[in-house]
Amino acid sequence: VQLQASGGGLVQGGSSLRLSCAASARPGSTYSMGWFRQAPGKEREFVAAIDWNGSVTDYATSVKGRFTISRDNARNMLYLQMSMVKPEDTAVYLCAADRSLRWIVEADPDAFSYWGQGTLVTVSS
């Protein structure tokens, strides 16, 4: 699975932003997808994940109620709708994919095998 994230930028605190991730995979393959973020000097952290059908989602506590993950399998796209953003949301956001549902047990980077490059989100106060 090849992944390409986009949509980052500089936004003001309290505003909204939508990130996108274009995926390319073998026809007929199914995979979960997720978003992670990494701030300067910090470890990569889980943000949100979604299964193939979109019926199962999970969010980090820090973004629950503010961010929404979704996907459009017909367009091979993953989205992260970010609302009420805060300066602490500033990070490089990366999309990831995996053919398993390991992330349901533990949503950490090791649960995902495929990674795209990141897109930088900067939130001003």
PDB file of C-alpha atoms in Angstrom:
ATOM      1  CA  VAL A   1       0.000   0.000   0.000  1.00  0.00           C
ATOM      2  CA  GLN A   2       1.372   3.381  -0.964  1.00  0.00           C
ATOM      3  CA  LEU A   3       0.147   6.436   0.911  1.00  0.00           C
ATOM      4  CA  GLN A   4       0.304  10.176   0.250  1.00  0.00           C
ATOM      5  CA  ALA A   5      -0.900  12.657   2.875  1.00  0.00           C
ATOM      6  CA  SER A   6      -1.867  16.273   2.178  1.00  0.00           C
ATOM      7  CA  GLY A   7      -3.850  19.163   3.565  1.00  0.00           C
ATOM      8  CA  GLY A   8      -1.584  20.495   6.285  1.00  0.00           C
ATOM      9  CA  GLY A   9      -0.854  24.164   6.845  1.00  0.00           C
ATOM     10  CA  LEU A  10      -0.866  27.040   9.284  1.00  0.00           C
ATOM     11  CA  VAL A  11      -4.168  27.577  11.064  1.00  0.00           C
ATOM     12  CA  GLN A  12      -5.389  29.594  13.988  1.00  0.00           C
ATOM     13  CA  GLY A  13      -6.390  27.953  17.223  1.00  0.00           C
ATOM     14  CA  GLY A  14     -10.087  27.078  17.319  1.00  0.00           C
ATOM     15  CA  SER A  15     -10.396  26.682  13.573  1.00  0.00           C
ATOM     16  CA  SER A  16     -10.862  23.569  11.415  1.00  0.00           C
ATOM     17  CA  LEU A  17      -8.734  21.713   8.933  1.00  0.00           C
ATOM     18  CA  ARG A  18      -9.156  18.545   6.874  1.00  0.00           C
ATOM     19  CA  LEU A  19      -6.277  16.234   6.105  1.00  0.00           C
ATOM     20  CA  SER A  20      -6.407  13.763   3.233  1.00  0.00           C
ATOM     21  CA  CYS A  21      -4.467  10.614   2.444  1.00  0.00           C
ATOM     22  CA  ALA A  22      -4.520   8.998  -0.988  1.00  0.00           C
ATOM     23  CA  ALA A  23      -3.917   5.261  -0.980  1.00  0.00           C
ATOM     24  CA  SER A  24      -2.926   2.919  -3.749  1.00  0.00           C
ATOM     25  CA  ALA A  25      -3.142  -0.834  -3.254  1.00  0.00           C
ATOM     26  CA  ARG A  26      -3.715  -4.022  -5.186  1.00  0.00           C
ATOM     27  CA  PRO A  27      -7.328  -4.326  -6.352  1.00  0.00           C
ATOM     28  CA  GLY A  28      -9.388  -6.364  -3.948  1.00  0.00           C
ATOM     29  CA  SER A  29      -7.115  -5.802  -0.957  1.00  0.00           C
ATOM     30  CA  THR A  30      -8.628  -4.582   2.284  1.00  0.00           C
ATOM     31  CA  TYR A  31      -6.817  -2.682   4.992  1.00  0.00           C
ATOM     32  CA  SER A  32      -7.313  -0.578   8.068  1.00  0.00           C
ATOM     33  CA  MET A  33      -5.983   2.950   8.066  1.00  0.00           C
ATOM     34  CA  GLY A  34      -4.879   5.384  10.695  1.00  0.00           C
ATOM     35  CA  TRP A  35      -3.444   8.784  11.489  1.00  0.00           C
ATOM     36  CA  PHE A  36      -0.447   9.411  13.706  1.00  0.00           C
ATOM     37  CA  ARG A  37       1.391  12.604  14.562  1.00  0.00           C
ATOM     38  CA  GLN A  38       4.863  13.525  15.637  1.00  0.00           C
ATOM     39  CA  ALA A  39       5.808  16.831  17.221  1.00  0.00           C
ATOM     40  CA  PRO A  40       9.430  18.026  17.325  1.00  0.00           C
ATOM     41  CA  GLY A  41      11.403  16.137  19.940  1.00  0.00           C
ATOM     42  CA  LYS A  42       8.511  13.808  20.740  1.00  0.00           C
ATOM     43  CA  GLU A  43       7.630  10.247  19.873  1.00  0.00           C
ATOM     44  CA  ARG A  44       5.120   9.368  17.203  1.00  0.00           C
ATOM     45  CA  GLU A  45       1.675   9.132  18.759  1.00  0.00           C
ATOM     46  CA  PHE A  46      -1.611   7.594  17.714  1.00  0.00           C
ATOM     47  CA  VAL A  47      -4.398   9.961  16.643  1.00  0.00           C
ATOM     48  CA  ALA A  48      -7.177   7.865  15.082  1.00  0.00           C
ATOM     49  CA  ALA A  49      -7.819   4.666  13.141  1.00  0.00           C
ATOM     50  CA  ILE A  50     -10.610   3.108  11.105  1.00  0.00           C
ATOM     51  CA  ASP A  51     -11.281  -0.370   9.791  1.00  0.00           C
ATOM     52  CA  TRP A  52     -11.953  -1.238   6.143  1.00  0.00           C
ATOM     53  CA  ASN A  53     -15.727  -0.831   6.346  1.00  0.00           C
ATOM     54  CA  GLY A  54     -15.620   2.257   8.527  1.00  0.00           C
ATOM     55  CA  SER A  55     -17.647   0.467  11.172  1.00  0.00           C
ATOM     56  CA  VAL A  56     -14.916   0.508  13.810  1.00  0.00           C
ATOM     57  CA  THR A  57     -13.010   3.643  14.785  1.00  0.00           C
ATOM     58  CA  ASP A  58     -10.731   4.592  17.627  1.00  0.00           C
ATOM     59  CA  TYR A  59      -9.389   7.941  18.801  1.00  0.00           C
ATOM     60  CA  ALA A  60      -6.719   9.180  21.128  1.00  0.00           C
ATOM     61  CA  THR A  61      -8.215  10.736  24.228  1.00  0.00           C
ATOM     62  CA  SER A  62      -6.621  14.072  23.367  1.00  0.00           C
ATOM     63  CA  VAL A  63      -8.569  14.405  20.107  1.00  0.00           C
ATOM     64  CA  LYS A  64     -11.818  12.604  20.920  1.00  0.00           C
ATOM     65  CA  GLY A  65     -14.783  14.866  20.220  1.00  0.00           C
ATOM     66  CA  ARG A  66     -12.692  17.243  18.080  1.00  0.00           C
ATOM     67  CA  PHE A  67     -11.321  15.053  15.270  1.00  0.00           C
ATOM     68  CA  THR A  68     -13.218  12.679  12.986  1.00  0.00           C
ATOM     69  CA  ILE A  69     -11.638   9.967  10.857  1.00  0.00           C
ATOM     70  CA  SER A  70     -13.401   8.731   7.738  1.00  0.00           C
ATOM     71  CA  ARG A  71     -12.615   6.981   4.492  1.00  0.00           C
ATOM     72  CA  ASP A  72     -13.980   6.699   0.968  1.00  0.00           C
ATOM     73  CA  ASN A  73     -12.990   3.312  -0.411  1.00  0.00           C
ATOM     74  CA  ALA A  74     -14.372   4.109  -3.857  1.00  0.00           C
ATOM     75  CA  ARG A  75     -11.817   6.918  -4.111  1.00  0.00           C
ATOM     76  CA  ASN A  76      -9.125   5.184  -2.031  1.00  0.00           C
ATOM     77  CA  MET A  77      -9.048   8.148   0.325  1.00  0.00           C
ATOM     78  CA  LEU A  78      -8.654   8.586   4.059  1.00  0.00           C
ATOM     79  CA  TYR A  79      -9.602  11.809   5.836  1.00  0.00           C
ATOM     80  CA  LEU A  80      -9.074  13.455   9.192  1.00  0.00           C
ATOM     81  CA  GLN A  81     -11.461  16.302   9.950  1.00  0.00           C
ATOM     82  CA  MET A  82      -9.859  18.425  12.648  1.00  0.00           C
ATOM     83  CA  SER A  83     -12.025  20.890  14.564  1.00  0.00           C
ATOM     84  CA  MET A  84     -11.356  23.215  17.469  1.00  0.00           C
ATOM     85  CA  VAL A  85      -7.634  22.785  16.911  1.00  0.00           C
ATOM     86  CA  LYS A  86      -5.205  23.730  19.660  1.00  0.00           C
ATOM     87  CA  PRO A  87      -1.533  24.750  19.596  1.00  0.00           C
ATOM     88  CA  GLU A  88      -0.691  21.343  21.097  1.00  0.00           C
ATOM     89  CA  ASP A  89      -2.063  19.730  17.913  1.00  0.00           C
ATOM     90  CA  THR A  90       0.953  21.129  16.053  1.00  0.00           C
ATOM     91  CA  ALA A  91       2.843  18.211  14.516  1.00  0.00           C
ATOM     92  CA  VAL A  92       3.641  16.332  11.356  1.00  0.00           C
ATOM     93  CA  TYR A  93       0.643  14.134  10.637  1.00  0.00           C
ATOM     94  CA  LEU A  94       1.229  10.781   8.978  1.00  0.00           C
ATOM     95  CA  CYS A  95      -1.219   8.305   7.503  1.00  0.00           C
ATOM     96  CA  ALA A  96      -0.688   4.592   7.875  1.00  0.00           C
ATOM     97  CA  ALA A  97      -2.270   1.319   6.747  1.00  0.00           C
ATOM     98  CA  ASP A  98      -2.244  -2.334   7.715  1.00  0.00           C
ATOM     99  CA  ARG A  99      -4.063  -5.455   6.559  1.00  0.00           C
ATOM    100  CA  SER A 100      -4.738  -6.544  10.136  1.00  0.00           C
ATOM    101  CA  LEU A 101      -6.812  -5.195  13.009  1.00  0.00           C
ATOM    102  CA  ARG A 102      -3.921  -5.227  15.478  1.00  0.00           C
ATOM    103  CA  TRP A 103      -4.572  -1.570  16.258  1.00  0.00           C
ATOM    104  CA  ILE A 104      -7.830  -2.486  17.972  1.00  0.00           C
ATOM    105  CA  VAL A 105      -5.801  -4.279  20.645  1.00  0.00           C
ATOM    106  CA  GLU A 106      -3.095  -1.639  20.898  1.00  0.00           C
ATOM    107  CA  ALA A 107      -3.098   1.451  18.719  1.00  0.00           C
ATOM    108  CA  ASP A 108       0.607   2.124  18.366  1.00  0.00           C
ATOM    109  CA  PRO A 109       2.895   2.565  15.347  1.00  0.00           C
ATOM    110  CA  ASP A 110       3.885  -1.115  15.422  1.00  0.00           C
ATOM    111  CA  ALA A 111       0.310  -2.026  14.472  1.00  0.00           C
ATOM    112  CA  PHE A 112       0.746  -0.475  11.026  1.00  0.00           C
ATOM    113  CA  SER A 113       3.004  -1.756   8.267  1.00  0.00           C
ATOM    114  CA  TYR A 114       2.641   0.914   5.603  1.00  0.00           C
ATOM    115  CA  TRP A 115       3.386   4.620   6.034  1.00  0.00           C
ATOM    116  CA  GLY A 116       3.102   7.728   3.932  1.00  0.00           C
ATOM    117  CA  GLN A 117       5.124  10.882   4.229  1.00  0.00           C
ATOM    118  CA  GLY A 118       3.776  13.445   6.650  1.00  0.00           C
ATOM    119  CA  THR A 119       1.978  16.731   6.258  1.00  0.00           C
ATOM    120  CA  LEU A 120       2.775  19.540   8.689  1.00  0.00           C
ATOM    121  CA  VAL A 121       0.021  21.133  10.733  1.00  0.00           C
ATOM    122  CA  THR A 122       0.904  24.264  12.678  1.00  0.00           C
ATOM    123  CA  VAL A 123      -1.658  25.788  15.018  1.00  0.00           C
ATOM    124  CA  SER A 124      -1.107  29.329  16.205  1.00  0.00           C
ATOM    125  CA  SER A 125      -2.462  30.591  19.507  1.00  0.00           C
TER     126      SER A 125
END
